Amino acid sequence: MAHQVTIKDLARHLNVSVATISRALRDMPEIKPETRQAVLQLAKEWDYQPNILATSLVKSRTKTIGVIVPDLAYHFFASVIKGIEEEANERGYSLLLTQTSELYQRELTNVQNLSRGQVEGFVISLSQETVDLDHLKRLQRKGIPLVFFDRDAAEMDVSKVMVDNVGAAYEATKHLIDNGCKRIAFLAGPHSVTVSNQRLEGYTLALKEFGYQIDESLIVHGEYNLERAIEITNYLINLENRPDGLIVVSDRLAVGAMSALKARNIKIPEEVAVVSFNNEPICTIITPTLTSVAQPTLDIGKLATSILVNQIEDTKGFFKPEVKILKTQLVVRESSQKLKVEN
Amino acid sequence: MAHQVTIKDLARHLNVSVATISRALRDMPEIKPETRQAVLQLAKEWDYQPNILATSLVKSRTKTIGVIVPDLAYHFFASVIKGIEEEANERGYSLLLTQTSELYQRELTNVQNLSRGQVEGFVISLSQETVDLDHLKRLQRKGIPLVFFDRDAAEMDVSKVMVDNVGAAYEATKHLIDNGCKRIAFLAGPHSVTVSNQRLEGYTLALKEFGYQIDESLIVHGEYNLERAIEITNYLINLENRPDGLIVVSDRLAVGAMSALKARNIKIPEEVAVVSFNNEPICTIITPTLTSVAQPTLDIGKLATSILVNQIEDTKGFFKPEVKILKTQLVVRESSQKLKVEN
DNA sequence: CTGAAAGCGCTTACAG
DNA sequence: CTGAAAGCGCTTACAG
C-alpha cells in the first residue's frame, strides 16, 4: 500500500458514503448494526488509522499539551514530566515534549513552533537565559493557556505551580542549627534565579530567628556548574573563620562542593555539614549520603497539568489563574548529622 | 481575538485572495513586491502563525519524527535524544517525544498514536517488556520507516544503530585481566535482554582467549534493579572462591554492587575490582570512581536520525536498511586499578 | 502578477 | 438509517 488507508478508501470499497464510514467508526447510534459491523471489520482488516491532523483541523482541537523544559537530562524535570504525562493521559490529552537546553533562542522557537495550531496549552519551565517574556505574553494575548512550574517570572499573571522554597530553606537551615552548626554558609545560584533567591531568603530568615548574625562573606553566588561550586567551596574553606555548615542551592553543585571538601580532607559532616536541594538519586549514592530537600515532583506535574486542562476546557471564561505553592520535605542523611541521634 | 489569525482573515482585510496571501507568505517570486510587503506587514502586526496541521494535511508531510524511548530519566536516553534533536533540526525536522516507562502497552499506544498521520518515521528503543513486534511490523508494512537503537530485536529487518557490545565487554574483561584479576564474575541483566547477552559474550570471549576457565557460578542474571544487584553481589561474596573482579552490565546495577561490597568492608579495587557500562555521571561521583564503558550517545542519536531522514526522503525506493555498529570507549577510573600505573 | 477551484482527510448540520 | 454538501486552514495546478 503506497499511502495510508483513508475513509474514502473504505467508503469506495463498501459502496457507502464517507459520512457513513465516519459515523460507524465513531460508534454513532444512528448507524445500522450491519453497516457498522462491515465498516469496523474492513477498517481492522486494512489497519485503518484515522488521520489525526484532519480530525484536529475540523474540530479545531488537538487535545495536545506542549511541555517545555530546560533539560530532559535533569532528573527533576524528567520526574515532573512523569506527573504531567499521567495527568494528561487521564484527561485524554497527549504531550508534545521539547527542551530548551537552557537557551532563550530555543525556548522562543519551541513556543512558536508548538503554537502553530499544534497544542492547546503549555506547561513550561523557563530557560535560565530567559529575561524577555514577549513570546509568552503573545500566547496570553491569543488566549492560549499556560502554566509555569519551578522557574518563575513574577511579572507573568498566569497559573503557577511552585514549591515553598523559603520554607524549605528555612527548614534546612534550622536542621543545621539543630545539629550544632555555628557558621552556616550558603552557596547560591546566579542573582537572577528566583528559586535561588527564595532559598537564600529562607536561610536568612532562619538565621535571624535563631539569633545568628548574617555574614555576607558566607553567602556566595555562582553559575550552575561544578567548577564554580568547587571554586566557591575552596574560597569558603580558606576563610579565616571557616564555616561548619554549608547549604548548597542544588544537588549538582553540592557534589562539586563535597568533592572540594574531600580533596582538602575536610570531614563531612564533622567539620562541615552539608545540605542541598532536589533530592536527586545521587544523594543516596554519594559518600557520605547527602541530606537534601525533596520536591513533590509527581504532584507538581499532575497539578500543573490539571490546572492547564481546566483552563483549556473552561468555555465560560470563568477561569482565573491559580498559583499553588507545594510543600517540600527535608530528607536527612549522613552529610548533615553532626550529632548522632541517641535512643 | 477569539481564534488564531488565518490567511482568510488577512485576505479579507487586504482585499486579495487567500492564494495570494499564501504565496506572499512563502516568498514565491511571482508576487508583486508591494503586495508581498503589505501581506508580510499585516501578518506581523496580527502575529499570524500558519496552522501547521493544515499545511501538513495538504502536503501529506509533517516533517516530524517520532521518538520512543523506555525512560527519559535514564541518562543514556536523554543524551541520545540530544543527538537526535541536533540532527533533526539540521535536516528541518521536528521531534515528537514519548517514553514507554518500559511497558509494552505504552509502546503500543505510543506507536499507534503517532502513526495517525503525525510522524513520517520513528527512532525507537524497545521497552524491556516488548516481545511481540506486530505493532512495528505493521509500520513496516505501511512503509513507515523506522530505526532502532540500543534495544534490538533480531527478527526485524530495519535500520539499526547499535554499539559493539561484544567488543566493549571484551575490552572491559581484558582490562581486569591486565590488572591482575584471576576470577572475574559477571553480573548480567535478564536472559531476554540482547545488550546484556552480547556483553556476556564479549566477557566469555576474552576469558577464553586469555586461557581462563569459564565458571558458570560466576555468571548471574537478574532484573534491572538495585535490590537484585545487591542480592547477587552478596551471593558472589559468599562463594567459597570469591571473585576478585566484577563486571556489571550497567552503572545503575554497579552502584548496588558497590554498596554491597562496601557494606561488607570489601575493598574496591584491591579485593574486588569493578567495571561497568554506560559511563553515566554517577561514575565520577561515586567513591571510588567507577571504571565504565562509554557509549557515543550523541553519535548514536545523530546517525539514527540521519539514516531515518535519508529513508524518509528516498522517493526512488533505493533505500536499503542500514545496520551500524559504533565503537565504545573504556573510561578507566579508580574502581578497577588494582595495579597502580607506574611512570 | 492574481484569482477561482479543487483537494488534503476528516466531521457535521441538513435533508430525505 | 444514509448521503450530499460545506467547511476546518492551507497549497497548487490552471487560466487569465
PDB file of N, CA and C in Angstrom, chain A residues 264-336:
ATOM      1  N   ARG A 264      40.339  18.353  50.262  1.00  0.00           N
ATOM      2  CA  ARG A 264      41.120  19.001  51.319  1.00  0.00           C
ATOM      3  C   ARG A 264      41.076  18.219  52.621  1.00  0.00           C
ATOM      4  N   ASN A 265      40.514  17.002  52.529  1.00  0.00           N
ATOM      5  CA  ASN A 265      40.422  16.141  53.711  1.00  0.00           C
ATOM      6  C   ASN A 265      39.606  16.758  54.844  1.00  0.00           C
ATOM      7  N   ILE A 266      38.619  17.507  54.467  1.00  0.00           N
ATOM      8  CA  ILE A 266      37.729  18.070  55.485  1.00  0.00           C
ATOM      9  C   ILE A 266      36.572  17.111  55.698  1.00  0.00           C
ATOM     10  N   LYS A 267      36.344  16.706  56.913  1.00  0.00           N
ATOM     11  CA  LYS A 267      35.340  15.683  57.202  1.00  0.00           C
ATOM     12  C   LYS A 267      33.916  16.211  57.099  1.00  0.00           C
ATOM     13  N   ILE A 268      33.096  15.454  56.365  1.00  0.00           N
ATOM     14  CA  ILE A 268      31.668  15.740  56.263  1.00  0.00           C
ATOM     15  C   ILE A 268      30.941  14.632  57.032  1.00  0.00           C
ATOM     16  N   PRO A 269      30.101  14.934  57.995  1.00  0.00           N
ATOM     17  CA  PRO A 269      29.638  16.246  58.418  1.00  0.00           C
ATOM     18  C   PRO A 269      30.432  16.831  59.592  1.00  0.00           C
ATOM     19  N   GLU A 270      31.388  16.083  60.145  1.00  0.00           N
ATOM     20  CA  GLU A 270      32.011  16.513  61.399  1.00  0.00           C
ATOM     21  C   GLU A 270      32.558  17.937  61.320  1.00  0.00           C
ATOM     22  N   GLU A 271      33.311  18.226  60.247  1.00  0.00           N
ATOM     23  CA  GLU A 271      33.882  19.569  60.156  1.00  0.00           C
ATOM     24  C   GLU A 271      32.981  20.536  59.400  1.00  0.00           C
ATOM     25  N   VAL A 272      32.407  20.044  58.318  1.00  0.00           N
ATOM     26  CA  VAL A 272      31.417  20.847  57.606  1.00  0.00           C
ATOM     27  C   VAL A 272      30.212  19.963  57.287  1.00  0.00           C
ATOM     28  N   ALA A 273      29.062  20.361  57.773  1.00  0.00           N
ATOM     29  CA  ALA A 273      27.828  19.633  57.451  1.00  0.00           C
ATOM     30  C   ALA A 273      27.247  20.217  56.174  1.00  0.00           C
ATOM     31  N   VAL A 274      26.662  19.351  55.325  1.00  0.00           N
ATOM     32  CA  VAL A 274      26.158  19.829  54.047  1.00  0.00           C
ATOM     33  C   VAL A 274      24.692  19.438  53.836  1.00  0.00           C
ATOM     34  N   VAL A 275      23.936  20.395  53.321  1.00  0.00           N
ATOM     35  CA  VAL A 275      22.537  20.139  52.960  1.00  0.00           C
ATOM     36  C   VAL A 275      22.313  20.758  51.593  1.00  0.00           C
ATOM     37  N   SER A 276      21.510  20.107  50.773  1.00  0.00           N
ATOM     38  CA  SER A 276      21.218  20.733  49.486  1.00  0.00           C
ATOM     39  C   SER A 276      19.770  20.521  49.076  1.00  0.00           C
ATOM     40  N   PHE A 277      19.479  20.798  47.820  1.00  0.00           N
ATOM     41  CA  PHE A 277      18.092  20.763  47.361  1.00  0.00           C
ATOM     42  C   PHE A 277      17.889  19.867  46.133  1.00  0.00           C
ATOM     43  N   ASN A 278      16.763  19.240  46.076  1.00  0.00           N
ATOM     44  CA  ASN A 278      16.229  18.448  44.955  1.00  0.00           C
ATOM     45  C   ASN A 278      16.128  16.953  45.211  1.00  0.00           C
ATOM     46  N   ASN A 279      16.979  16.458  46.086  1.00  0.00           N
ATOM     47  CA  ASN A 279      16.905  15.037  46.419  1.00  0.00           C
ATOM     48  C   ASN A 279      16.993  14.147  45.187  1.00  0.00           C
ATOM     49  N   GLU A 280      17.973  14.404  44.353  1.00  0.00           N
ATOM     50  CA  GLU A 280      18.189  13.547  43.187  1.00  0.00           C
ATOM     51  C   GLU A 280      18.789  12.209  43.622  1.00  0.00           C
ATOM     52  N   PRO A 281      18.743  11.227  42.742  1.00  0.00           N
ATOM     53  CA  PRO A 281      19.272   9.906  43.090  1.00  0.00           C
ATOM     54  C   PRO A 281      20.715   9.930  43.595  1.00  0.00           C
ATOM     55  N   ILE A 282      21.535  10.860  43.075  1.00  0.00           N
ATOM     56  CA  ILE A 282      22.920  10.905  43.539  1.00  0.00           C
ATOM     57  C   ILE A 282      23.023  11.056  45.045  1.00  0.00           C
ATOM     58  N   CYS A 283      22.016  11.640  45.694  1.00  0.00           N
ATOM     59  CA  CYS A 283      22.091  11.867  47.139  1.00  0.00           C
ATOM     60  C   CYS A 283      22.296  10.571  47.904  1.00  0.00           C
ATOM     61  N   THR A 284      21.775   9.479  47.387  1.00  0.00           N
ATOM     62  CA  THR A 284      21.903   8.206  48.099  1.00  0.00           C
ATOM     63  C   THR A 284      23.165   7.464  47.669  1.00  0.00           C
ATOM     64  N   ILE A 285      23.798   7.950  46.618  1.00  0.00           N
ATOM     65  CA  ILE A 285      24.937   7.242  46.049  1.00  0.00           C
ATOM     66  C   ILE A 285      26.255   7.820  46.522  1.00  0.00           C
ATOM     67  N   ILE A 286      26.259   9.122  46.664  1.00  0.00           N
ATOM     68  CA  ILE A 286      27.490   9.794  47.052  1.00  0.00           C
ATOM     69  C   ILE A 286      27.862   9.435  48.495  1.00  0.00           C
ATOM     70  N   THR A 287      29.148   9.534  48.816  1.00  0.00           N
ATOM     71  CA  THR A 287      29.624   9.262  50.177  1.00  0.00           C
ATOM     72  C   THR A 287      30.194  10.542  50.775  1.00  0.00           C
ATOM     73  N   PRO A 288      29.748  10.974  51.931  1.00  0.00           N
ATOM     74  CA  PRO A 288      28.592  10.422  52.645  1.00  0.00           C
ATOM     75  C   PRO A 288      27.290  10.747  51.912  1.00  0.00           C
ATOM     76  N   THR A 289      26.247   9.999  52.220  1.00  0.00           N
ATOM     77  CA  THR A 289      24.956  10.272  51.577  1.00  0.00           C
ATOM     78  C   THR A 289      24.521  11.683  51.954  1.00  0.00           C
ATOM     79  N   LEU A 290      23.818  12.295  51.030  1.00  0.00           N
ATOM     80  CA  LEU A 290      23.580  13.738  51.104  1.00  0.00           C
ATOM     81  C   LEU A 290      22.167  14.097  51.560  1.00  0.00           C
ATOM     82  N   THR A 291      22.101  14.878  52.613  1.00  0.00           N
ATOM     83  CA  THR A 291      20.823  15.405  53.088  1.00  0.00           C
ATOM     84  C   THR A 291      20.308  16.431  52.079  1.00  0.00           C
ATOM     85  N   SER A 292      19.040  16.299  51.699  1.00  0.00           N
ATOM     86  CA  SER A 292      18.537  17.165  50.641  1.00  0.00           C
ATOM     87  C   SER A 292      17.036  17.386  50.774  1.00  0.00           C
ATOM     88  N   VAL A 293      16.591  18.497  50.207  1.00  0.00           N
ATOM     89  CA  VAL A 293      15.171  18.815  50.266  1.00  0.00           C
ATOM     90  C   VAL A 293      14.461  18.213  49.058  1.00  0.00           C
ATOM     91  N   ALA A 294      13.504  17.339  49.310  1.00  0.00           N
ATOM     92  CA  ALA A 294      12.772  16.683  48.223  1.00  0.00           C
ATOM     93  C   ALA A 294      11.603  17.537  47.768  1.00  0.00           C
ATOM     94  N   GLN A 295      11.453  17.642  46.462  1.00  0.00           N
ATOM     95  CA  GLN A 295      10.286  18.332  45.920  1.00  0.00           C
ATOM     96  C   GLN A 295       9.254  17.297  45.483  1.00  0.00           C
ATOM     97  N   PRO A 296       7.994  17.614  45.595  1.00  0.00           N
ATOM     98  CA  PRO A 296       6.955  16.663  45.201  1.00  0.00           C
ATOM     99  C   PRO A 296       6.774  16.699  43.683  1.00  0.00           C
ATOM    100  N   THR A 297       7.750  16.137  42.984  1.00  0.00           N
ATOM    101  CA  THR A 297       7.783  16.284  41.523  1.00  0.00           C
ATOM    102  C   THR A 297       6.529  15.752  40.819  1.00  0.00           C
ATOM    103  N   LEU A 298       6.089  14.583  41.240  1.00  0.00           N
ATOM    104  CA  LEU A 298       4.926  13.982  40.588  1.00  0.00           C
ATOM    105  C   LEU A 298       3.715  14.894  40.740  1.00  0.00           C
ATOM    106  N   ASP A 299       3.537  15.412  41.963  1.00  0.00           N
ATOM    107  CA  ASP A 299       2.404  16.295  42.234  1.00  0.00           C
ATOM    108  C   ASP A 299       2.520  17.596  41.453  1.00  0.00           C
ATOM    109  N   ILE A 300       3.745  18.104  41.330  1.00  0.00           N
ATOM    110  CA  ILE A 300       3.935  19.336  40.566  1.00  0.00           C
ATOM    111  C   ILE A 300       3.422  19.125  39.148  1.00  0.00           C
ATOM    112  N   GLY A 301       3.858  18.015  38.536  1.00  0.00           N
ATOM    113  CA  GLY A 301       3.456  17.712  37.170  1.00  0.00           C
ATOM    114  C   GLY A 301       1.953  17.531  37.036  1.00  0.00           C
ATOM    115  N   LYS A 302       1.403  16.771  37.953  1.00  0.00           N
ATOM    116  CA  LYS A 302      -0.036  16.489  37.878  1.00  0.00           C
ATOM    117  C   LYS A 302      -0.862  17.747  38.060  1.00  0.00           C
ATOM    118  N   LEU A 303      -0.491  18.510  39.083  1.00  0.00           N
ATOM    119  CA  LEU A 303      -1.262  19.705  39.414  1.00  0.00           C
ATOM    120  C   LEU A 303      -1.187  20.726  38.276  1.00  0.00           C
ATOM    121  N   ALA A 304       0.005  20.949  37.764  1.00  0.00           N
ATOM    122  CA  ALA A 304       0.180  21.914  36.679  1.00  0.00           C
ATOM    123  C   ALA A 304      -0.709  21.521  35.497  1.00  0.00           C
ATOM    124  N   THR A 305      -0.704  20.232  35.186  1.00  0.00           N
ATOM    125  CA  THR A 305      -1.471  19.749  34.053  1.00  0.00           C
ATOM    126  C   THR A 305      -2.963  19.856  34.306  1.00  0.00           C
ATOM    127  N   SER A 306      -3.338  19.522  35.514  1.00  0.00           N
ATOM    128  CA  SER A 306      -4.745  19.587  35.867  1.00  0.00           C
ATOM    129  C   SER A 306      -5.278  21.019  35.741  1.00  0.00           C
ATOM    130  N   ILE A 307      -4.515  21.962  36.243  1.00  0.00           N
ATOM    131  CA  ILE A 307      -4.921  23.373  36.147  1.00  0.00           C
ATOM    132  C   ILE A 307      -5.007  23.795  34.684  1.00  0.00           C
ATOM    133  N   LEU A 308      -4.017  23.374  33.907  1.00  0.00           N
ATOM    134  CA  LEU A 308      -3.997  23.747  32.490  1.00  0.00           C
ATOM    135  C   LEU A 308      -5.226  23.210  31.768  1.00  0.00           C
ATOM    136  N   VAL A 309      -5.507  21.937  31.984  1.00  0.00           N
ATOM    137  CA  VAL A 309      -6.651  21.331  31.297  1.00  0.00           C
ATOM    138  C   VAL A 309      -7.951  22.001  31.738  1.00  0.00           C
ATOM    139  N   ASN A 310      -8.041  22.308  33.013  1.00  0.00           N
ATOM    140  CA  ASN A 310      -9.222  23.034  33.482  1.00  0.00           C
ATOM    141  C   ASN A 310      -9.401  24.330  32.708  1.00  0.00           C
ATOM    142  N   GLN A 311      -8.306  25.035  32.531  1.00  0.00           N
ATOM    143  CA  GLN A 311      -8.400  26.307  31.815  1.00  0.00           C
ATOM    144  C   GLN A 311      -8.770  26.074  30.339  1.00  0.00           C
ATOM    145  N   ILE A 312      -8.130  25.078  29.730  1.00  0.00           N
ATOM    146  CA  ILE A 312      -8.426  24.784  28.329  1.00  0.00           C
ATOM    147  C   ILE A 312      -9.911  24.479  28.140  1.00  0.00           C
ATOM    148  N   GLU A 313     -10.445  23.736  29.092  1.00  0.00           N
ATOM    149  CA  GLU A 313     -11.822  23.268  28.921  1.00  0.00           C
ATOM    150  C   GLU A 313     -12.854  24.216  29.510  1.00  0.00           C
ATOM    151  N   ASP A 314     -12.385  25.325  30.027  1.00  0.00           N
ATOM    152  CA  ASP A 314     -13.301  26.308  30.590  1.00  0.00           C
ATOM    153  C   ASP A 314     -13.838  27.184  29.472  1.00  0.00           C
ATOM    154  N   THR A 315     -15.006  26.845  28.975  1.00  0.00           N
ATOM    155  CA  THR A 315     -15.565  27.596  27.850  1.00  0.00           C
ATOM    156  C   THR A 315     -16.284  28.856  28.295  1.00  0.00           C
ATOM    157  N   LYS A 316     -16.649  28.901  29.556  1.00  0.00           N
ATOM    158  CA  LYS A 316     -17.434  30.029  30.043  1.00  0.00           C
ATOM    159  C   LYS A 316     -16.578  31.238  30.398  1.00  0.00           C
ATOM    160  N   GLY A 317     -15.291  31.078  30.376  1.00  0.00           N
ATOM    161  CA  GLY A 317     -14.435  32.197  30.737  1.00  0.00           C
ATOM    162  C   GLY A 317     -14.404  32.487  32.213  1.00  0.00           C
ATOM    163  N   PHE A 318     -14.760  31.490  33.012  1.00  0.00           N
ATOM    164  CA  PHE A 318     -14.738  31.667  34.460  1.00  0.00           C
ATOM    165  C   PHE A 318     -13.327  31.550  35.033  1.00  0.00           C
ATOM    166  N   PHE A 319     -12.432  30.972  34.223  1.00  0.00           N
ATOM    167  CA  PHE A 319     -11.129  30.612  34.764  1.00  0.00           C
ATOM    168  C   PHE A 319     -10.282  31.798  35.210  1.00  0.00           C
ATOM    169  N   LYS A 320      -9.748  31.686  36.410  1.00  0.00           N
ATOM    170  CA  LYS A 320      -8.790  32.678  36.899  1.00  0.00           C
ATOM    171  C   LYS A 320      -7.476  31.956  37.160  1.00  0.00           C
ATOM    172  N   PRO A 321      -6.345  32.600  36.851  1.00  0.00           N
ATOM    173  CA  PRO A 321      -5.046  31.972  37.102  1.00  0.00           C
ATOM    174  C   PRO A 321      -4.926  31.509  38.550  1.00  0.00           C
ATOM    175  N   GLU A 322      -4.370  30.331  38.726  1.00  0.00           N
ATOM    176  CA  GLU A 322      -4.198  29.786  40.070  1.00  0.00           C
ATOM    177  C   GLU A 322      -2.711  29.661  40.383  1.00  0.00           C
ATOM    178  N   VAL A 323      -2.347  30.091  41.559  1.00  0.00           N
ATOM    179  CA  VAL A 323      -0.958  29.920  41.979  1.00  0.00           C
ATOM    180  C   VAL A 323      -0.916  28.967  43.163  1.00  0.00           C
ATOM    181  N   LYS A 324      -0.219  27.853  42.993  1.00  0.00           N
ATOM    182  CA  LYS A 324      -0.152  26.850  44.056  1.00  0.00           C
ATOM    183  C   LYS A 324       1.279  26.751  44.576  1.00  0.00           C
ATOM    184  N   ILE A 325       1.411  26.726  45.863  1.00  0.00           N
ATOM    185  CA  ILE A 325       2.730  26.549  46.472  1.00  0.00           C
ATOM    186  C   ILE A 325       2.734  25.218  47.214  1.00  0.00           C
ATOM    187  N   LEU A 326       3.538  24.280  46.733  1.00  0.00           N
ATOM    188  CA  LEU A 326       3.547  22.962  47.367  1.00  0.00           C
ATOM    189  C   LEU A 326       4.638  22.855  48.433  1.00  0.00           C
ATOM    190  N   LYS A 327       4.386  21.973  49.365  1.00  0.00           N
ATOM    191  CA  LYS A 327       5.332  21.757  50.465  1.00  0.00           C
ATOM    192  C   LYS A 327       6.456  20.827  50.031  1.00  0.00           C
ATOM    193  N   THR A 328       7.648  21.059  50.595  1.00  0.00           N
ATOM    194  CA  THR A 328       8.789  20.182  50.334  1.00  0.00           C
ATOM    195  C   THR A 328       9.011  19.304  51.559  1.00  0.00           C
ATOM    196  N   GLN A 329      10.015  18.428  51.424  1.00  0.00           N
ATOM    197  CA  GLN A 329      10.307  17.570  52.569  1.00  0.00           C
ATOM    198  C   GLN A 329      11.812  17.381  52.709  1.00  0.00           C
ATOM    199  N   LEU A 330      12.322  17.671  53.880  1.00  0.00           N
ATOM    200  CA  LEU A 330      13.760  17.505  54.114  1.00  0.00           C
ATOM    201  C   LEU A 330      14.066  16.026  54.345  1.00  0.00           C
ATOM    202  N   VAL A 331      14.945  15.474  53.509  1.00  0.00           N
ATOM    203  CA  VAL A 331      15.338  14.073  53.685  1.00  0.00           C
ATOM    204  C   VAL A 331      16.725  14.044  54.316  1.00  0.00           C
ATOM    205  N   VAL A 332      16.764  13.670  55.587  1.00  0.00           N
ATOM    206  CA  VAL A 332      18.014  13.731  56.337  1.00  0.00           C
ATOM    207  C   VAL A 332      18.864  12.491  56.091  1.00  0.00           C
ATOM    208  N   ARG A 333      20.116  12.726  55.707  1.00  0.00           N
ATOM    209  CA  ARG A 333      21.053  11.615  55.507  1.00  0.00           C
ATOM    210  C   ARG A 333      22.353  11.912  56.252  1.00  0.00           C
ATOM    211  N   GLU A 334      23.430  11.250  55.892  1.00  0.00           N
ATOM    212  CA  GLU A 334      24.665  11.340  56.681  1.00  0.00           C
ATOM    213  C   GLU A 334      25.321  12.718  56.658  1.00  0.00           C
ATOM    214  N   SER A 335      25.264  13.410  55.528  1.00  0.00           N
ATOM    215  CA  SER A 335      26.083  14.606  55.337  1.00  0.00           C
ATOM    216  C   SER A 335      25.809  15.738  56.330  1.00  0.00           C
ATOM    217  N   SER A 336      24.712  15.649  57.058  1.00  0.00           N
ATOM    218  CA  SER A 336      24.336  16.775  57.911  1.00  0.00           C
ATOM    219  C   SER A 336      24.262  16.428  59.393  1.00  0.00           C
TER     220      SER A 336
END
